[in-house]
């Protein structure tokens, strides 16, 4: 089990590293002015000059956001070798990045990358966009595997009392027992309390209106308006 745990941990790091590397490979091809311009993901993320065009390519906030999440996934995955708490952060951040990027990519190239100042006739993705999404999801899967396997090992070695699943079940049972202790009001109490709230709201509204009206009248009296 320890060998499987270590393999899952290493694979999580490798796939998150692959996701970061893919940002430096062709992401999309933009057809503009009768020419095709192929850009890597980092160019969309950080902006870049374009040969033969005065203005530089604008920075794409969404691509930059995905790159940062992929980089954080790699960092957190690497830190799992030293810090146990990173087991939760690595797959969590990776999942956020993978889901966000997948949703934006599926909406179309124009919704994910910022092609300004170009007004392209056509934008098409390169395969590395999909490879990046797949690598992030793979890093998440192996990160979760490492989390559960390592947790199981800790319980078997007596370093923890319950596994994550057991802790979740225990928390749900406690929540269920606390719910049973709630005393729900009857129909009469609900109606009574609702009428009291409405009456108080009306009284407070009238009071605020009177104060506002009085102050307005006083100001007009002082200023002679």
CSV table of C-alpha atoms in Angstrom, one decimal:
chain,number,residue,atom,x,y,z
A,1,UNK,CA,0.0,0.0,0.0
A,2,UNK,CA,2.9,2.4,0.7
A,3,UNK,CA,4.3,1.8,-2.7
A,4,UNK,CA,0.9,2.6,-4.3
A,5,UNK,CA,0.7,5.7,-2.1
A,6,UNK,CA,4.1,6.9,-3.2
A,7,UNK,CA,3.4,6.2,-6.9
A,8,UNK,CA,0.1,8.2,-6.7
A,9,UNK,CA,2.0,11.1,-5.0
A,10,UNK,CA,4.7,11.1,-7.7
A,11,UNK,CA,2.2,10.9,-10.6
A,12,UNK,CA,0.2,13.8,-9.1
A,13,UNK,CA,3.4,15.9,-9.2
A,14,UNK,CA,4.3,14.7,-12.8
A,15,UNK,CA,0.8,15.5,-14.2
A,16,UNK,CA,0.7,18.9,-12.5
A,17,UNK,CA,4.2,19.6,-13.9
A,18,UNK,CA,2.9,18.5,-17.4
A,19,UNK,CA,0.0,20.9,-17.1
A,20,UNK,CA,2.4,23.8,-16.4
A,21,UNK,CA,4.7,22.8,-19.3
A,22,UNK,CA,1.7,22.6,-21.7
A,23,UNK,CA,1.2,26.3,-21.2
A,24,UNK,CA,4.5,26.9,-23.0
A,25,UNK,CA,3.3,24.9,-26.1
A,26,UNK,CA,0.9,25.9,-28.9
A,27,UNK,CA,-2.5,26.8,-27.5
A,28,UNK,CA,-4.4,28.4,-30.3
A,29,UNK,CA,-4.1,29.5,-34.0
A,30,UNK,CA,-5.5,32.9,-34.9
A,31,UNK,CA,-6.3,33.7,-38.6
A,32,UNK,CA,-5.7,37.4,-39.2
A,33,UNK,CA,-4.9,39.4,-42.3
A,34,UNK,CA,-4.6,36.3,-44.5
A,35,UNK,CA,-2.0,34.8,-42.1
A,36,UNK,CA,-2.2,32.2,-39.3
A,37,UNK,CA,-0.6,33.1,-36.0
A,38,UNK,CA,0.0,30.3,-33.6
A,39,UNK,CA,0.5,31.3,-29.9
A,40,UNK,CA,1.5,29.4,-26.9
A,41,UNK,CA,-0.5,29.6,-23.7
A,42,UNK,CA,2.1,31.8,-21.9
A,43,UNK,CA,1.7,34.4,-24.7
A,44,UNK,CA,-2.0,34.7,-24.0
A,45,UNK,CA,-1.4,34.7,-20.3
A,46,UNK,CA,1.3,37.4,-20.2
A,47,UNK,CA,0.9,39.2,-23.5
A,48,UNK,CA,3.5,39.4,-26.3
A,49,UNK,CA,4.6,41.4,-29.3
A,50,UNK,CA,3.4,40.3,-32.7
A,51,UNK,CA,5.6,40.5,-35.7
A,52,UNK,CA,4.3,43.0,-38.2
A,53,UNK,CA,1.7,44.4,-35.8
A,54,UNK,CA,2.2,47.6,-33.8
A,55,UNK,CA,0.3,46.7,-30.7
A,56,UNK,CA,1.2,43.7,-28.5
A,57,UNK,CA,-1.2,40.9,-27.8
A,58,UNK,CA,-3.4,41.7,-24.7
A,59,UNK,CA,-3.0,39.7,-21.6
A,60,UNK,CA,-5.8,37.1,-21.1
A,61,UNK,CA,-6.9,37.1,-17.5
A,62,UNK,CA,-8.6,33.7,-17.8
A,63,UNK,CA,-5.6,32.0,-19.2
A,64,UNK,CA,-3.3,33.7,-16.6
A,65,UNK,CA,-5.7,32.5,-13.9
A,66,UNK,CA,-5.6,28.9,-15.1
A,67,UNK,CA,-1.8,29.1,-15.3
A,68,UNK,CA,-1.5,30.3,-11.7
A,69,UNK,CA,-3.8,27.5,-10.5
A,70,UNK,CA,-1.8,24.9,-12.4
A,71,UNK,CA,1.4,26.3,-11.0
A,72,UNK,CA,0.0,26.3,-7.4
A,73,UNK,CA,-1.2,22.7,-8.0
A,74,UNK,CA,2.4,21.7,-8.9
A,75,UNK,CA,3.8,23.6,-5.9
A,76,UNK,CA,1.3,22.1,-3.4
A,77,UNK,CA,1.8,18.6,-4.9
A,78,UNK,CA,5.5,18.9,-4.4
A,79,UNK,CA,5.0,20.1,-0.8
A,80,UNK,CA,3.0,17.0,0.0
A,81,UNK,CA,6.4,15.2,0.4
A,82,UNK,CA,7.1,17.5,3.3
A,83,UNK,CA,3.8,18.8,4.7
A,84,UNK,CA,0.8,16.5,5.2
A,85,UNK,CA,-1.7,19.3,5.0
A,86,UNK,CA,-0.8,20.0,1.4
A,87,UNK,CA,-2.6,16.7,0.6
A,88,UNK,CA,-5.8,18.6,0.8
A,89,UNK,CA,-4.7,21.8,-1.0
A,90,UNK,CA,-3.1,20.2,-4.0
A,91,UNK,CA,-6.2,18.3,-5.4
A,92,UNK,CA,-8.5,21.1,-4.3
A,93,UNK,CA,-6.7,23.8,-6.2
A,94,UNK,CA,-6.1,21.5,-9.2
A,95,UNK,CA,-9.8,20.7,-9.4
A,96,UNK,CA,-10.7,24.3,-9.3
A,97,UNK,CA,-8.3,25.0,-12.2
A,98,UNK,CA,-9.4,22.0,-14.2
A,99,UNK,CA,-13.1,22.7,-13.9
A,100,UNK,CA,-12.7,26.4,-14.6
A,101,UNK,CA,-10.5,25.8,-17.6
A,102,UNK,CA,-12.7,23.1,-19.0
A,103,UNK,CA,-15.8,25.2,-18.8
A,104,UNK,CA,-14.2,28.2,-20.5
A,105,UNK,CA,-12.6,26.1,-23.2
A,106,UNK,CA,-15.9,24.4,-24.0
A,107,UNK,CA,-17.5,27.8,-24.6
A,108,UNK,CA,-15.1,28.4,-27.5
A,109,UNK,CA,-11.8,30.0,-28.1
A,110,UNK,CA,-13.2,33.5,-28.2
A,111,UNK,CA,-14.5,33.1,-24.6
A,112,UNK,CA,-11.2,31.8,-23.2
A,113,UNK,CA,-8.4,33.7,-24.9
A,114,UNK,CA,-8.0,37.4,-25.3
A,115,UNK,CA,-7.1,38.0,-29.0
A,116,UNK,CA,-6.9,41.8,-28.9
A,117,UNK,CA,-5.8,43.9,-30.8
A,118,UNK,CA,-6.5,41.3,-33.5
A,119,UNK,CA,-9.9,40.9,-35.1
A,120,UNK,CA,-9.4,37.4,-36.3
A,121,UNK,CA,-11.5,35.7,-39.0
A,122,UNK,CA,-11.1,32.4,-37.1
A,123,UNK,CA,-9.7,31.1,-33.9
A,124,UNK,CA,-9.0,27.4,-33.4
A,125,UNK,CA,-7.5,25.5,-30.4
A,126,UNK,CA,-4.4,23.4,-30.6
A,127,UNK,CA,-4.4,20.0,-28.9
A,128,UNK,CA,-2.3,21.2,-26.0
A,129,UNK,CA,-5.3,23.1,-24.6
A,130,UNK,CA,-7.1,19.8,-24.1
A,131,UNK,CA,-3.9,18.1,-22.9
A,132,UNK,CA,-3.6,20.8,-20.2
A,133,UNK,CA,-7.1,20.2,-19.0
A,134,UNK,CA,-6.6,16.4,-19.0
A,135,UNK,CA,-3.3,16.7,-17.1
A,136,UNK,CA,-4.9,18.9,-14.4
A,137,UNK,CA,-7.7,16.3,-14.0
A,138,UNK,CA,-5.2,13.5,-13.8
A,139,UNK,CA,-3.2,15.4,-11.2
A,140,UNK,CA,-6.4,15.8,-9.2
A,141,UNK,CA,-7.3,12.1,-9.4
A,142,UNK,CA,-3.8,10.9,-8.3
A,143,UNK,CA,-3.8,13.6,-5.6
A,144,UNK,CA,-7.0,12.3,-4.2
A,145,UNK,CA,-5.8,8.8,-4.4
A,146,UNK,CA,-2.7,9.8,-2.4
A,147,UNK,CA,-4.9,11.6,0.1
A,148,UNK,CA,-7.1,8.6,0.9
A,149,UNK,CA,-4.3,6.0,0.7
A,150,UNK,CA,-2.0,8.0,3.0
A,151,UNK,CA,-4.9,8.6,5.4
A,152,UNK,CA,-5.6,4.9,5.5
A,153,UNK,CA,-1.9,4.1,6.2
A,154,UNK,CA,-1.9,6.6,9.1
A,155,UNK,CA,-4.9,5.0,10.7
A,156,UNK,CA,-3.4,1.5,10.3
A,157,UNK,CA,-0.2,2.8,12.0
A,158,UNK,CA,-2.1,4.4,14.8
A,159,UNK,CA,-1.2,7.9,13.9
A,160,UNK,CA,-4.9,8.8,13.4
A,161,UNK,CA,-8.1,7.5,14.9
A,162,UNK,CA,-10.4,7.6,11.9
A,163,UNK,CA,-10.0,7.8,8.1
A,164,UNK,CA,-11.4,10.8,6.2
A,165,UNK,CA,-14.5,8.9,5.2
A,166,UNK,CA,-15.1,7.7,8.8
A,167,UNK,CA,-14.7,11.3,10.0
A,168,UNK,CA,-17.2,12.5,7.5
A,169,UNK,CA,-19.7,9.8,8.5
A,170,UNK,CA,-19.2,10.6,12.2
A,171,UNK,CA,-19.8,14.3,11.5
A,172,UNK,CA,-23.0,13.6,9.6
A,173,UNK,CA,-24.3,11.4,12.4
A,174,UNK,CA,-23.5,14.2,14.9
A,175,UNK,CA,-25.3,16.6,12.6
A,176,UNK,CA,-28.3,14.3,12.4
A,177,UNK,CA,-28.5,14.0,16.2
A,178,UNK,CA,-28.4,17.7,16.6
A,179,UNK,CA,-31.1,18.2,14.0
A,180,UNK,CA,-33.4,15.9,16.1
A,181,UNK,CA,-33.0,18.2,19.1
A,182,UNK,CA,-34.5,21.2,17.2
A,183,UNK,CA,-38.0,22.1,18.4
A,184,UNK,CA,-39.9,23.4,15.4
A,185,UNK,CA,-42.7,25.9,16.1
A,186,UNK,CA,-46.3,25.1,15.3
A,187,UNK,CA,-48.5,26.8,12.7
A,188,UNK,CA,-50.0,29.2,15.4
A,189,UNK,CA,-46.5,30.3,16.5
A,190,UNK,CA,-45.3,30.8,13.0
A,191,UNK,CA,-48.3,33.1,12.1
A,192,UNK,CA,-48.0,35.0,15.4
A,193,UNK,CA,-44.3,35.6,15.0
A,194,UNK,CA,-44.7,36.6,11.3
A,195,UNK,CA,-47.4,39.2,12.3
A,196,UNK,CA,-45.1,40.5,15.0
A,197,UNK,CA,-42.2,40.9,12.6
A,198,UNK,CA,-44.5,42.7,10.0
A,199,UNK,CA,-45.9,45.0,12.7
A,200,UNK,CA,-42.4,45.9,13.9
A,201,UNK,CA,-41.2,46.6,10.3
A,202,UNK,CA,-44.2,48.9,9.7
A,203,UNK,CA,-43.6,50.8,12.9
A,204,UNK,CA,-39.9,51.2,12.2
A,205,UNK,CA,-40.7,52.4,8.7
A,206,UNK,CA,-43.2,54.9,10.0
A,207,UNK,CA,-40.7,56.2,12.6
A,208,UNK,CA,-38.0,56.6,10.0
A,209,UNK,CA,-40.4,58.4,7.7
A,210,UNK,CA,-41.4,60.8,10.5
A,211,UNK,CA,-37.8,61.5,11.3
A,212,UNK,CA,-37.0,62.1,7.7
A,213,UNK,CA,-40.0,64.4,7.2
A,214,UNK,CA,-39.3,66.3,10.4
A,215,UNK,CA,-35.6,66.9,9.5
A,216,UNK,CA,-36.5,68.0,6.0
A,217,UNK,CA,-39.1,70.5,7.4
A,218,UNK,CA,-36.5,71.8,9.9
A,219,UNK,CA,-33.9,72.3,7.2
A,220,UNK,CA,-36.4,74.2,5.0
A,221,UNK,CA,-37.4,76.3,8.0
A,222,UNK,CA,-33.8,77.2,8.8
A,223,UNK,CA,-32.7,77.9,5.2
A,224,UNK,CA,-35.9,79.6,4.2
A,225,UNK,CA,-36.1,77.4,1.1
